[in-house]
Structure formats: C-alpha cells, structure tokens
Amino acid sequence: AQSVTQLDSHVSVSEGTPVLLRCNYSSSYSPSLFWYVQHPNKGLQLLLKYTSAATLVKGINGFEAEFKKSETSFHLTKPSAHMSDAAEYFCVVSVNFGNEKLTFGTGTRLTIIP
Amino acid sequence: DVKVTQSSRYLVKRTGEKVFLECVQDMDHENMFWYRQDPGLGLRLIYFSYDVKMKEKGDIPEGYSVSREKKERFSLILESASTNQTSMYLCASSFFRGRLFYEQYFGPGTRLTVT
C-alpha cells in the first residue's frame, strides 16, 4: 500500500520569501512522486516528477523538490515566492507496477502576502 | 499540447436523476481516470480504464459507473444522483507503456451540485 501526507493544510508566505511545502510518503516499493498545482477554478497541472533518476528535481515556475529516501520525504521549495504562486498544491505518490494508480495528498493551500 | 476536455464546468441536478459526465482527450492516451475532489480529502479515484471497453474500480466506486466505447472518450454515470455526490469531478488521461510511468493530464473539472 502507498500513502502520502502533506504536513500543512495551509501555508502563508510574503512575496519574495522562500516557499517550503512539506510532503512525506509511504510505499512498500520504489515510488514515483509528483507535485501538482491547482489554481482557482482550474484543473491540475504537473509541476515536477521524480521517477528514480536524479534526487533533486526541477520543475516549472522555479519550483524544485528533493527526494530523500532515508526521510521518506519529497518537499517542494521555491527560493522566492510570487503572487501568481497562490494556489493549492498536491503531493502524489505512485508505485511502478505498470499501472498508474496515483495516491493524492489532501493538499496545501499556499497564500502569498503582498 | 495535451488537451482533456469535460462537457460541463457547472451542473445542477436533482436527487434521483441520472447524470452523465463526459470527458474527451485528444492525445490518443490509453489510460483515462475519473476522480472526485472534496475539501480536506484531496482527490479520490472513482474508476479508471486502460483500454476501450475496459474499466476498473478505484477507491470509491459506489454509486458510480463508467463507459468507454471509444478510446478518446470516458463517461462517468451517476445512476441515481444523491446529495452526497455533490462535488468537483476531474477527468485525467495518460499514456501507458509497460512499466514506464507517464504523468496524468487533467481536465478543468465539473462542479456538480445535487439538490
């Protein structure tokens, strides 16, 4: 079985300051991990993915995440927040058995303070 | 650019009605998925399909059925809508190439209200 825990339901940061959204996963096998973003009234968009290559993954819009097996974590970071980053972020885990069943976290709402 | 479209952005139905939610993808993806999204619960998988006429239950299939008659189209059916099915419904699609993993692409969602 696999699961993912997003440690914060809501994060607020000031514009121009760093962003950290935390995610821990549980998986019996080697996982694939993703971060998706959902802007208000929009569908989900893939930010980045880890699929057993480099442990530091760079995504779109300046976001990156580091896979840490020893800590079972996949935290999302950005050096400097922008107003357009305000959205809901989902951490997602999947196990590569040739199917693509994703398990979603409950989401973290990111608010940017001007 | 992958495009996943859903037939309606907003839908209001009465309890007991039969409801059809349609999803179409234009990238020849083998896999298609239906999720519902509720505050504080994230996305939960209702049904998915690996091929035409193929379907498999997800985590919360009760009260729903699906149909996939053509590769590009995947329909979610609420046989008798109930108020606890008021939710945001998201469709997604992806490639399938054996053990390689490809990300899912999502539609904009349908916000269904059952009164």
Coordinates of C-alpha atoms in Angstrom, one line a residue:
Chain A
A1 CA 0.0 0.0 0.0
Q2 CA 1.1 3.6 -0.5
S3 CA 0.1 6.8 1.1
V4 CA 1.2 10.4 1.2
T5 CA 0.9 13.0 4.0
Q6 CA 1.1 16.7 3.4
L7 CA 2.1 18.2 6.7
D8 CA 0.5 21.6 6.3
S9 CA -3.0 22.3 5.1
H10 CA -2.3 26.0 4.7
V11 CA 1.0 27.9 4.3
S12 CA 1.3 31.7 4.1
V13 CA 4.5 33.5 2.9
S14 CA 5.4 37.0 2.0
E15 CA 6.1 37.8 -1.7
G16 CA 9.8 37.4 -2.4
T17 CA 10.5 35.0 0.5
P18 CA 11.2 31.2 0.2
V19 CA 8.4 28.7 -0.1
L20 CA 8.5 25.2 1.6
L21 CA 5.6 22.8 1.2
R22 CA 6.2 19.5 3.1
C23 CA 5.3 16.0 2.0
N24 CA 6.1 12.6 3.4
Y25 CA 5.2 9.4 1.7
S26 CA 4.9 5.7 2.5
S27 CA 5.5 3.0 -0.1
S28 CA 6.5 -0.7 0.1
Y29 CA 8.3 -0.4 -3.3
S30 CA 10.3 2.2 -5.2
P31 CA 7.9 5.1 -5.7
S32 CA 7.3 7.7 -8.3
L33 CA 6.5 11.1 -6.8
F34 CA 4.8 14.2 -8.2
W35 CA 3.7 17.6 -7.3
Y36 CA 0.7 19.1 -9.0
V37 CA -0.7 22.6 -8.7
Q38 CA -4.3 23.7 -9.0
H39 CA -5.1 27.4 -9.5
P40 CA -8.6 28.6 -8.6
N41 CA -11.3 27.1 -10.8
K42 CA -8.7 25.3 -12.9
G43 CA -7.6 21.7 -13.4
L44 CA -4.4 20.2 -12.0
Q45 CA -1.1 20.9 -13.7
L46 CA 2.1 18.9 -13.2
L47 CA 4.8 20.9 -11.5
L48 CA 7.5 18.2 -11.4
K49 CA 8.1 14.5 -11.0
Y50 CA 10.6 12.1 -9.6
T51 CA 10.9 8.7 -11.2
S52 CA 14.2 7.2 -9.8
A53 CA 16.6 9.4 -11.7
A54 CA 18.2 12.5 -10.1
T55 CA 17.0 13.0 -6.5
L56 CA 16.8 16.8 -7.0
V57 CA 14.1 17.5 -9.4
K58 CA 13.5 20.9 -11.1
G59 CA 10.0 21.8 -12.3
I60 CA 8.2 24.7 -13.9
N61 CA 8.0 28.2 -12.5
G62 CA 11.1 27.9 -10.4
F63 CA 9.9 25.1 -8.2
E64 CA 12.1 22.1 -7.2
A65 CA 11.8 19.1 -4.9
E66 CA 14.3 16.7 -3.4
F67 CA 13.6 13.0 -2.9
K68 CA 15.1 11.8 0.4
K69 CA 14.6 8.1 0.8
S70 CA 16.0 8.0 4.4
E71 CA 13.4 10.6 5.5
T72 CA 10.7 9.3 3.1
S73 CA 10.2 13.0 2.1
F74 CA 9.6 14.9 -1.1
H75 CA 9.3 18.6 0.0
L76 CA 8.6 21.3 -2.6
T77 CA 10.6 24.5 -2.5
K78 CA 11.0 27.8 -4.3
P79 CA 13.6 30.5 -3.4
S80 CA 11.3 33.5 -3.9
A81 CA 7.5 33.5 -3.9
H82 CA 5.5 35.3 -6.5
M83 CA 1.9 36.4 -6.2
S84 CA 1.0 34.0 -9.1
D85 CA 2.1 31.1 -6.9
A86 CA -1.0 31.3 -4.8
A87 CA -2.8 28.0 -5.4
E88 CA -3.4 24.6 -4.0
Y89 CA -0.6 22.1 -4.2
F90 CA -0.9 18.3 -4.2
C91 CA 1.8 15.8 -3.4
V92 CA 1.2 12.5 -5.2
V93 CA 2.8 9.0 -5.0
S94 CA 2.6 6.0 -7.3
V95 CA 4.2 2.6 -7.4
N96 CA 5.6 1.5 -10.8
F97 CA 3.8 -1.8 -11.4
G98 CA 2.8 -0.8 -14.9
N99 CA -0.4 0.6 -13.8
E100 CA -0.8 4.3 -12.9
K101 CA -2.9 4.4 -9.8
L102 CA -2.0 7.7 -8.1
T103 CA -2.5 8.4 -4.4
F104 CA -3.0 12.1 -3.6
G105 CA -2.3 14.0 -0.5
T106 CA -5.0 16.2 0.9
G107 CA -3.4 19.4 -0.4
T108 CA -1.7 22.5 0.9
R109 CA -3.2 25.9 0.2
L110 CA -0.4 28.5 -0.5
T111 CA -1.2 32.1 0.2
I112 CA 1.1 34.9 -0.8
I113 CA 1.1 38.1 1.3
P114 CA 1.9 41.2 -0.8
Chain B
D1 CA -0.3 20.2 -26.2
V2 CA -2.4 17.6 -24.5
K3 CA -6.0 18.6 -24.1
V4 CA -8.5 17.0 -21.8
T5 CA -12.0 18.5 -22.0
Q6 CA -15.0 17.9 -19.9
S7 CA -18.6 18.5 -21.1
S8 CA -19.7 21.0 -18.5
R9 CA -18.0 23.3 -16.0
Y10 CA -21.0 23.5 -13.7
L11 CA -24.0 21.2 -13.4
V12 CA -27.0 21.3 -11.1
K13 CA -29.2 18.1 -10.9
R14 CA -32.0 16.9 -8.7
T15 CA -31.8 13.9 -6.3
G16 CA -32.6 10.7 -8.2
E17 CA -31.7 12.0 -11.6
K18 CA -29.4 10.0 -13.9
V19 CA -26.3 12.1 -14.6
F20 CA -23.7 11.8 -17.3
L21 CA -20.3 13.5 -17.1
E22 CA -18.3 13.3 -20.4
C23 CA -14.6 13.5 -20.8
V24 CA -12.6 13.7 -24.1
Q25 CA -8.8 13.6 -24.7
D26 CA -7.1 14.4 -27.9
M27 CA -3.7 12.7 -27.5
D28 CA -4.5 9.0 -28.1
H29 CA -3.9 8.1 -24.5
E30 CA -4.6 4.6 -23.4
N31 CA -5.5 5.4 -19.8
M32 CA -8.4 7.5 -18.6
F33 CA -9.4 8.3 -15.0
W34 CA -12.3 9.8 -13.0
Y35 CA -11.7 11.5 -9.7
R36 CA -13.7 13.4 -7.2
Q37 CA -12.2 16.3 -5.3
D38 CA -13.6 17.4 -1.9
P39 CA -12.1 19.9 0.5
G40 CA -9.7 18.4 3.0
L41 CA -9.8 15.0 1.2
G42 CA -7.7 15.7 -1.9
L43 CA -8.5 13.7 -5.0
R44 CA -10.0 10.2 -4.7
L45 CA -10.1 7.8 -7.7
I46 CA -13.6 6.6 -8.7
Y47 CA -12.9 4.5 -11.8
F48 CA -10.2 4.1 -14.4
S49 CA -9.8 2.5 -17.8
Y50 CA -6.8 1.0 -19.6
D51 CA -8.4 0.5 -22.9
V52 CA -11.7 0.6 -24.8
K53 CA -14.5 -1.2 -23.0
M54 CA -12.1 -1.8 -20.1
K55 CA -12.8 -0.5 -16.6
E56 CA -11.5 -1.0 -13.1
K57 CA -12.8 0.2 -9.8
G58 CA -10.9 2.8 -7.9
D59 CA -11.1 3.7 -4.3
I60 CA -14.7 5.0 -4.1
P61 CA -16.8 3.4 -7.0
E62 CA -20.1 3.0 -5.0
G63 CA -22.9 4.9 -6.7
Y64 CA -21.0 5.4 -10.0
S65 CA -20.5 3.5 -13.2
V66 CA -18.4 4.3 -16.3
S67 CA -18.4 3.7 -20.0
R68 CA -15.6 3.7 -22.6
E69 CA -16.8 2.9 -26.1
K70 CA -14.2 4.9 -27.9
K71 CA -10.5 5.4 -26.9
E72 CA -10.8 9.2 -26.6
R73 CA -14.0 9.3 -24.5
F74 CA -14.7 8.2 -21.0
S75 CA -18.0 8.8 -19.3
L76 CA -18.9 8.8 -15.7
I77 CA -22.5 7.9 -14.8
L78 CA -24.4 8.6 -11.6
E79 CA -27.3 6.2 -11.9
S80 CA -29.4 8.0 -9.2
A81 CA -27.8 11.1 -8.0
S82 CA -27.7 11.8 -4.3
T83 CA -26.8 14.9 -2.3
N84 CA -23.6 13.3 -1.1
Q85 CA -22.4 13.2 -4.7
T86 CA -22.2 17.0 -4.8
S87 CA -18.5 17.5 -5.6
M88 CA -15.9 18.6 -8.1
Y89 CA -15.3 15.8 -10.7
L90 CA -11.9 15.7 -12.5
C91 CA -11.1 13.6 -15.5
A92 CA -7.5 12.7 -16.4
S93 CA -5.6 10.7 -19.1
S94 CA -2.1 9.3 -19.7
F95 CA 0.0 7.1 -21.9
F96 CA 0.7 3.5 -20.9
R97 CA 4.0 1.9 -22.0
G98 CA 4.5 -1.2 -19.9
R99 CA 6.4 -0.3 -16.7
L100 CA 7.3 3.2 -17.7
F101 CA 5.3 5.8 -15.9
Y102 CA 3.8 8.8 -17.6
E103 CA 2.1 11.7 -15.8
Q104 CA -1.6 12.2 -15.9
Y105 CA -3.1 15.2 -17.6
F106 CA -6.2 16.7 -16.1
G107 CA -9.3 18.4 -17.4
P108 CA -10.7 21.6 -15.9
G109 CA -13.3 19.8 -13.8
T110 CA -17.1 19.7 -13.5
R111 CA -18.6 21.1 -10.3
L112 CA -21.8 19.1 -9.8
T113 CA -24.4 20.1 -7.3
V114 CA -27.2 17.7 -6.4
T115 CA -30.2 19.3 -4.8

